[in-house]
CSV table of C-alpha atoms and ligand atoms in Angstrom, one decimal:
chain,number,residue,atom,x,y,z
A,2,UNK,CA,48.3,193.3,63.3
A,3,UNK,CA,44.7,193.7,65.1
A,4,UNK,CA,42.4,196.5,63.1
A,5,UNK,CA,39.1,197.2,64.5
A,6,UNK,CA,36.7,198.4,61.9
A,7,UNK,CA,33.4,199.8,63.0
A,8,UNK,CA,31.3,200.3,59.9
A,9,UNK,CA,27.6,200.0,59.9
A,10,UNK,CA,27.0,199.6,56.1
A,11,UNK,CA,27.0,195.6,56.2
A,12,UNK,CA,28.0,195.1,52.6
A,13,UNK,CA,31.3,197.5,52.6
A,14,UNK,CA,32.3,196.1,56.3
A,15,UNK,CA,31.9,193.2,54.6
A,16,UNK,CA,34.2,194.1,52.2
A,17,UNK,CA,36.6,195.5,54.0
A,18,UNK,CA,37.1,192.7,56.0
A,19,UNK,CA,37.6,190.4,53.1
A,20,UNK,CA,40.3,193.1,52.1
A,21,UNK,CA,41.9,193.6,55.4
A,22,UNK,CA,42.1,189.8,56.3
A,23,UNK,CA,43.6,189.1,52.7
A,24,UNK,CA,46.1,191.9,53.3
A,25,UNK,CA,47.1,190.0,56.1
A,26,UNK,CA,45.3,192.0,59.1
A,27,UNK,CA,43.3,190.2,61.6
A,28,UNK,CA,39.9,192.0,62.0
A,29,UNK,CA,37.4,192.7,64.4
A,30,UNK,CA,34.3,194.2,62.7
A,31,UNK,CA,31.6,196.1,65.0
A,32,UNK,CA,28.3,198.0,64.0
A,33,UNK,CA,27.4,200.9,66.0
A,34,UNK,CA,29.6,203.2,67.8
A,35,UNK,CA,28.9,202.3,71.6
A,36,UNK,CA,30.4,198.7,71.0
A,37,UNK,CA,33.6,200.7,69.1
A,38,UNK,CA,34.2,202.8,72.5
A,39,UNK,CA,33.7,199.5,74.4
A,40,UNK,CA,35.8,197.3,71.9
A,41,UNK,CA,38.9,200.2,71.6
A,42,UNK,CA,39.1,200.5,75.5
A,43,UNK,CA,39.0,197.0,76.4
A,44,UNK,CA,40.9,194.7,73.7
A,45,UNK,CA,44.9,195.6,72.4
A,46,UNK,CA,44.4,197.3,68.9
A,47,UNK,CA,46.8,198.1,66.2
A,48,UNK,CA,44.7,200.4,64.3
A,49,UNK,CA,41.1,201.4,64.1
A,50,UNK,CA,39.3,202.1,60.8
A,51,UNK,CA,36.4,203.9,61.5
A,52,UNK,CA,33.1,205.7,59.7
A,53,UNK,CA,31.8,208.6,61.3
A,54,UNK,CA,27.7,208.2,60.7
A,55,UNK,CA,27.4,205.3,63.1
A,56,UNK,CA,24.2,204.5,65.4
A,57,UNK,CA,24.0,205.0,68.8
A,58,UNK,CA,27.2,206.7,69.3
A,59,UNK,CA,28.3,209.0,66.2
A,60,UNK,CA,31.9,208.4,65.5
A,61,UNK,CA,33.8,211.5,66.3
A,62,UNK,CA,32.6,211.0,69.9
A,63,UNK,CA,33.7,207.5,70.2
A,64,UNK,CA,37.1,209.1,68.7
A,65,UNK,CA,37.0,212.0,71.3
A,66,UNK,CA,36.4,209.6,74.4
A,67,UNK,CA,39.2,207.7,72.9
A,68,UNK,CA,41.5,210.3,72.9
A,69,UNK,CA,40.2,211.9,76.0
A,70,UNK,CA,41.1,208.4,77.9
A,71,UNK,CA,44.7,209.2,76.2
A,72,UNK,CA,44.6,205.6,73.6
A,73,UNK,CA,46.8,206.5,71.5
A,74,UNK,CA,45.6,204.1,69.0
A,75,UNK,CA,46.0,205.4,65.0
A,76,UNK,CA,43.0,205.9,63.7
A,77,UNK,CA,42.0,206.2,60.0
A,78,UNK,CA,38.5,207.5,59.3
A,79,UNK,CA,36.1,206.8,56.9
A,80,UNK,CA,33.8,209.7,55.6
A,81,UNK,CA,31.4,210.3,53.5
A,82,UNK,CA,31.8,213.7,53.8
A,83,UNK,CA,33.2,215.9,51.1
A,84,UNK,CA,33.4,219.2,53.2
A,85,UNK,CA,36.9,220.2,54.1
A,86,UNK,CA,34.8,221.1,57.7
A,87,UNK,CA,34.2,217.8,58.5
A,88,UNK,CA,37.5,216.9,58.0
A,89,UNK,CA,38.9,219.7,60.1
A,90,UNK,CA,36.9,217.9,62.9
A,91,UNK,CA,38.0,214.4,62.3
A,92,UNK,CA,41.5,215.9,62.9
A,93,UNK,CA,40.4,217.9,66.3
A,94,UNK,CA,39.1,215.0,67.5
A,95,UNK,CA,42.2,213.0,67.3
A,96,UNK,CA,41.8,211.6,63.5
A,97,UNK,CA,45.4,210.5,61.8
A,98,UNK,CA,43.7,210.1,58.4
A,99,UNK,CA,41.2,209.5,56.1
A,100,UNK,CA,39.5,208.4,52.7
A,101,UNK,CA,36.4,210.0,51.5
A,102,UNK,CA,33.4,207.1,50.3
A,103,UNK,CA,33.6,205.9,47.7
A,104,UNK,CA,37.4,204.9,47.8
A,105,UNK,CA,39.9,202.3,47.0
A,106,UNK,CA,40.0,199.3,49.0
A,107,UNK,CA,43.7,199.4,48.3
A,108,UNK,CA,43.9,203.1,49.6
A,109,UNK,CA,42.3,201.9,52.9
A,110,UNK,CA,45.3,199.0,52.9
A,111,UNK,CA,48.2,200.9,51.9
A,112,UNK,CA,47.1,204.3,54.7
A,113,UNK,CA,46.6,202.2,57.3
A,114,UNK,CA,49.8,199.9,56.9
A,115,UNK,CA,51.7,203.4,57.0
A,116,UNK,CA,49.9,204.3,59.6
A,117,UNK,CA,50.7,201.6,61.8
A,118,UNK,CA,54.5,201.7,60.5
A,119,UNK,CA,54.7,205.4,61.8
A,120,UNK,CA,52.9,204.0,65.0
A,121,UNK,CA,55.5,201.5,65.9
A,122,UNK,CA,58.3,203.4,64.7
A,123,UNK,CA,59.1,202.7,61.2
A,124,UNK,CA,59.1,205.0,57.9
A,125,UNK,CA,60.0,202.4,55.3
A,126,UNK,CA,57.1,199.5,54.2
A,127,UNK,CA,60.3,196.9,54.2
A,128,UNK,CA,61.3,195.5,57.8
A,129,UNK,CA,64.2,194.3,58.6
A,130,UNK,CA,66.4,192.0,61.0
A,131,UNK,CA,69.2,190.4,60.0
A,132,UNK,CA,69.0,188.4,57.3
A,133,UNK,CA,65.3,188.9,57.1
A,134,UNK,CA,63.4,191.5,54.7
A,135,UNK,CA,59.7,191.2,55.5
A,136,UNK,CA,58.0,193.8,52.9
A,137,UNK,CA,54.4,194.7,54.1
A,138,UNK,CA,52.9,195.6,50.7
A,139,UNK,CA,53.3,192.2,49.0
A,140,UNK,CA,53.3,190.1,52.0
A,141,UNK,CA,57.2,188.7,51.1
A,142,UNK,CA,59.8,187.0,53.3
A,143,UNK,CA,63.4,186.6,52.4
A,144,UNK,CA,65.8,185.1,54.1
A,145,UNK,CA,69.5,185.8,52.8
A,146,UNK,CA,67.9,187.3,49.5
A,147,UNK,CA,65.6,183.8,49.1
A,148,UNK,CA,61.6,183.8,49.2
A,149,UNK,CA,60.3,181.8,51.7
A,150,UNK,CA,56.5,181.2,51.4
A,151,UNK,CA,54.6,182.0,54.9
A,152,UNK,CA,50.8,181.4,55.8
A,153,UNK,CA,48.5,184.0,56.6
A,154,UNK,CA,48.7,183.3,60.1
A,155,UNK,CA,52.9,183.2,59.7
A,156,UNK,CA,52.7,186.5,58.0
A,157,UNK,CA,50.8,188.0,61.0
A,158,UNK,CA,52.8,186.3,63.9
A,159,UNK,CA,56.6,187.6,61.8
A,160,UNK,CA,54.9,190.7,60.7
A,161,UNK,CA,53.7,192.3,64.5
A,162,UNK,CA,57.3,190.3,66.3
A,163,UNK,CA,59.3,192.5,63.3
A,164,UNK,CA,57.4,195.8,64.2
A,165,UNK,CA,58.3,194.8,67.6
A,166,UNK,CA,62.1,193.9,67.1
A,167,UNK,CA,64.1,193.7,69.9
A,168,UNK,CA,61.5,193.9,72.4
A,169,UNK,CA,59.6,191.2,74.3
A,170,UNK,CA,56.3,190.3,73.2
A,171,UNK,CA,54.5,188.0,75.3
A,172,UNK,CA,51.9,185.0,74.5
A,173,UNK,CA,49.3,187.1,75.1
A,174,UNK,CA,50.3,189.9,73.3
A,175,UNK,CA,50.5,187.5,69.9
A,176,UNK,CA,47.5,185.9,70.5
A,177,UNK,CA,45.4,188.7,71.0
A,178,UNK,CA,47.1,190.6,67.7
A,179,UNK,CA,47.5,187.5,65.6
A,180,UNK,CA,43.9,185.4,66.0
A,181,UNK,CA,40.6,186.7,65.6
A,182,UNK,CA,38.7,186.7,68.9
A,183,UNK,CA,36.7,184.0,68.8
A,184,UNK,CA,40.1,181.8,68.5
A,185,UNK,CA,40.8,179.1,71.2
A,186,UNK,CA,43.2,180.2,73.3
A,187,UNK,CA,43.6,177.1,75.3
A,188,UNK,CA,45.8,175.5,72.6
A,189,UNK,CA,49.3,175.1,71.6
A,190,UNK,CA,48.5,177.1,68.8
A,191,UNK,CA,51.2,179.8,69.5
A,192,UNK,CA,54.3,177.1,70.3
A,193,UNK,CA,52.7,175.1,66.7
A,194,UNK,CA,53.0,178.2,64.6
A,195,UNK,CA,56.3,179.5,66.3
A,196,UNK,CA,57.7,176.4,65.4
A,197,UNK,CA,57.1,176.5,62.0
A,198,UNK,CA,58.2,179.7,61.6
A,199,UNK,CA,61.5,178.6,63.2
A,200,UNK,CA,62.1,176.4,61.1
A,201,UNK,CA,61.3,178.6,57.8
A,202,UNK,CA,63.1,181.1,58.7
A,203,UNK,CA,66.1,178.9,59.3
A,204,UNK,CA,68.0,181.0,61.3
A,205,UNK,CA,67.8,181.3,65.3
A,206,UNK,CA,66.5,185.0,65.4
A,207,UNK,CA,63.0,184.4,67.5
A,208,UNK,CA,64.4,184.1,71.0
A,209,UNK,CA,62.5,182.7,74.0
A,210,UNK,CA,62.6,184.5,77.2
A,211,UNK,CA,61.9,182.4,79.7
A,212,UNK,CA,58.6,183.4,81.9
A,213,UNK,CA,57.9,186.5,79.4
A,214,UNK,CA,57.6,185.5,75.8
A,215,UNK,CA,59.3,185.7,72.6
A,216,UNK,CA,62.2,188.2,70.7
A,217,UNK,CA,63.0,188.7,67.8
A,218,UNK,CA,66.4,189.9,67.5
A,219,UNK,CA,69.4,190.0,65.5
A,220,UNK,CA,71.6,190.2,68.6
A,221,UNK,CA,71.3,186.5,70.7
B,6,CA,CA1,27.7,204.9,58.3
């Protein structure tokens, strides 16, 4: 799943992106609020963490233009601000949630994996299809009730074609959710890693559509 997180205080994006990327997200970390707007409209997001004091473009207006463009995007903002005010506006301007500095780094983890579970559909942190039971929170696969260890990279790939079950995702659409940007994308990295996972998993539940991309189904 592809967070952007636009935080100008170097040492917590820092952080946060050590956090985020161990929780299994792939991250892309901006500054300053005009490369947010530029960033959220351009590139396929999951969710957006974002601080409000930003420079040159304060953060509730990159969330308004957001919103006013209709990206639908989840959103979790960060604020420093106790006033109940200030919250008010992060919710006008198209806010799903927040955490008030200084916070948990799990609070940031667990609200924005429920926010991108409501997103996509789903109410409970475990997924499931089939014989598969991927749980979010801890990052476990079982297959027929066994663990079976996955990669960070395997987690991400399973973990956004699971929020996507049933529907076709195409190579594109993993490789721009599952790799960081900077990724090659003129490799077989995508048919390596689907591989692998095939044969973890054990069981023939990622289909391949011809011309389109991938499935993951319980139905052949
Ligand atoms: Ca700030």
């Amino acid at each position: 799943m592809k967070v952007l997180l636009v935080e100008d205080d170097r040492a917590l994006s820092e952080r946060l992106e050590r956090v985020l990327t161990e929780a299994g997200f792939t991250v892309h970390a901006v500054t300053d609020g005009k490369e947010a707007l530029y960033v959220g409209e351009n590139f396929p997001l999951d969710a957006v963490v974002l601080d409000l004091g930003l420079p040159e473009l304060d953060g509730l207006s990159v969330l308004e233009q957001w919103r006013r463009g209709g990206h639908k995007v989840p959103v979790l903002v960060l604020t420093a601000r106790a006033r109940w005010s200030d919250k008010l506006s992060a919710f006008n301007a198209g806010a799903d949630d927040y955490v008030t500095k200084p916070f948990e780094m799990d609070e940031v983890v667990v609200r924005l994996r429920a926010l991108i579970r409501r997103s996509t559909g789903h109410v409970h942190p475990e997924l499931e299809c089939g014989p598969l039971r991927l749980d979010t929170h801890d990052q476990r696969l079982t297959v027929n009730g066994e663990t079976v260890l996955l990669t960070s990279h395997e987690f991400r790939l399973l973990s956004y074609l699971m929020h996507h079950r049933d529907r076709v995702v195409s190579r594109t659409d993993i490789f721009e959710h599952v790799y960081d940007a900077d990724a090659d994308r003129d490799s077989n990295v995508i048919d390596v890693l689907m591989a692998r996972i095939r044969r973890k998993l054990g069981v023939p539940l990622i289909h391949t559509v011809r011309g389109a991309g991938y499935r993951l189904s319980w139905e052949p």
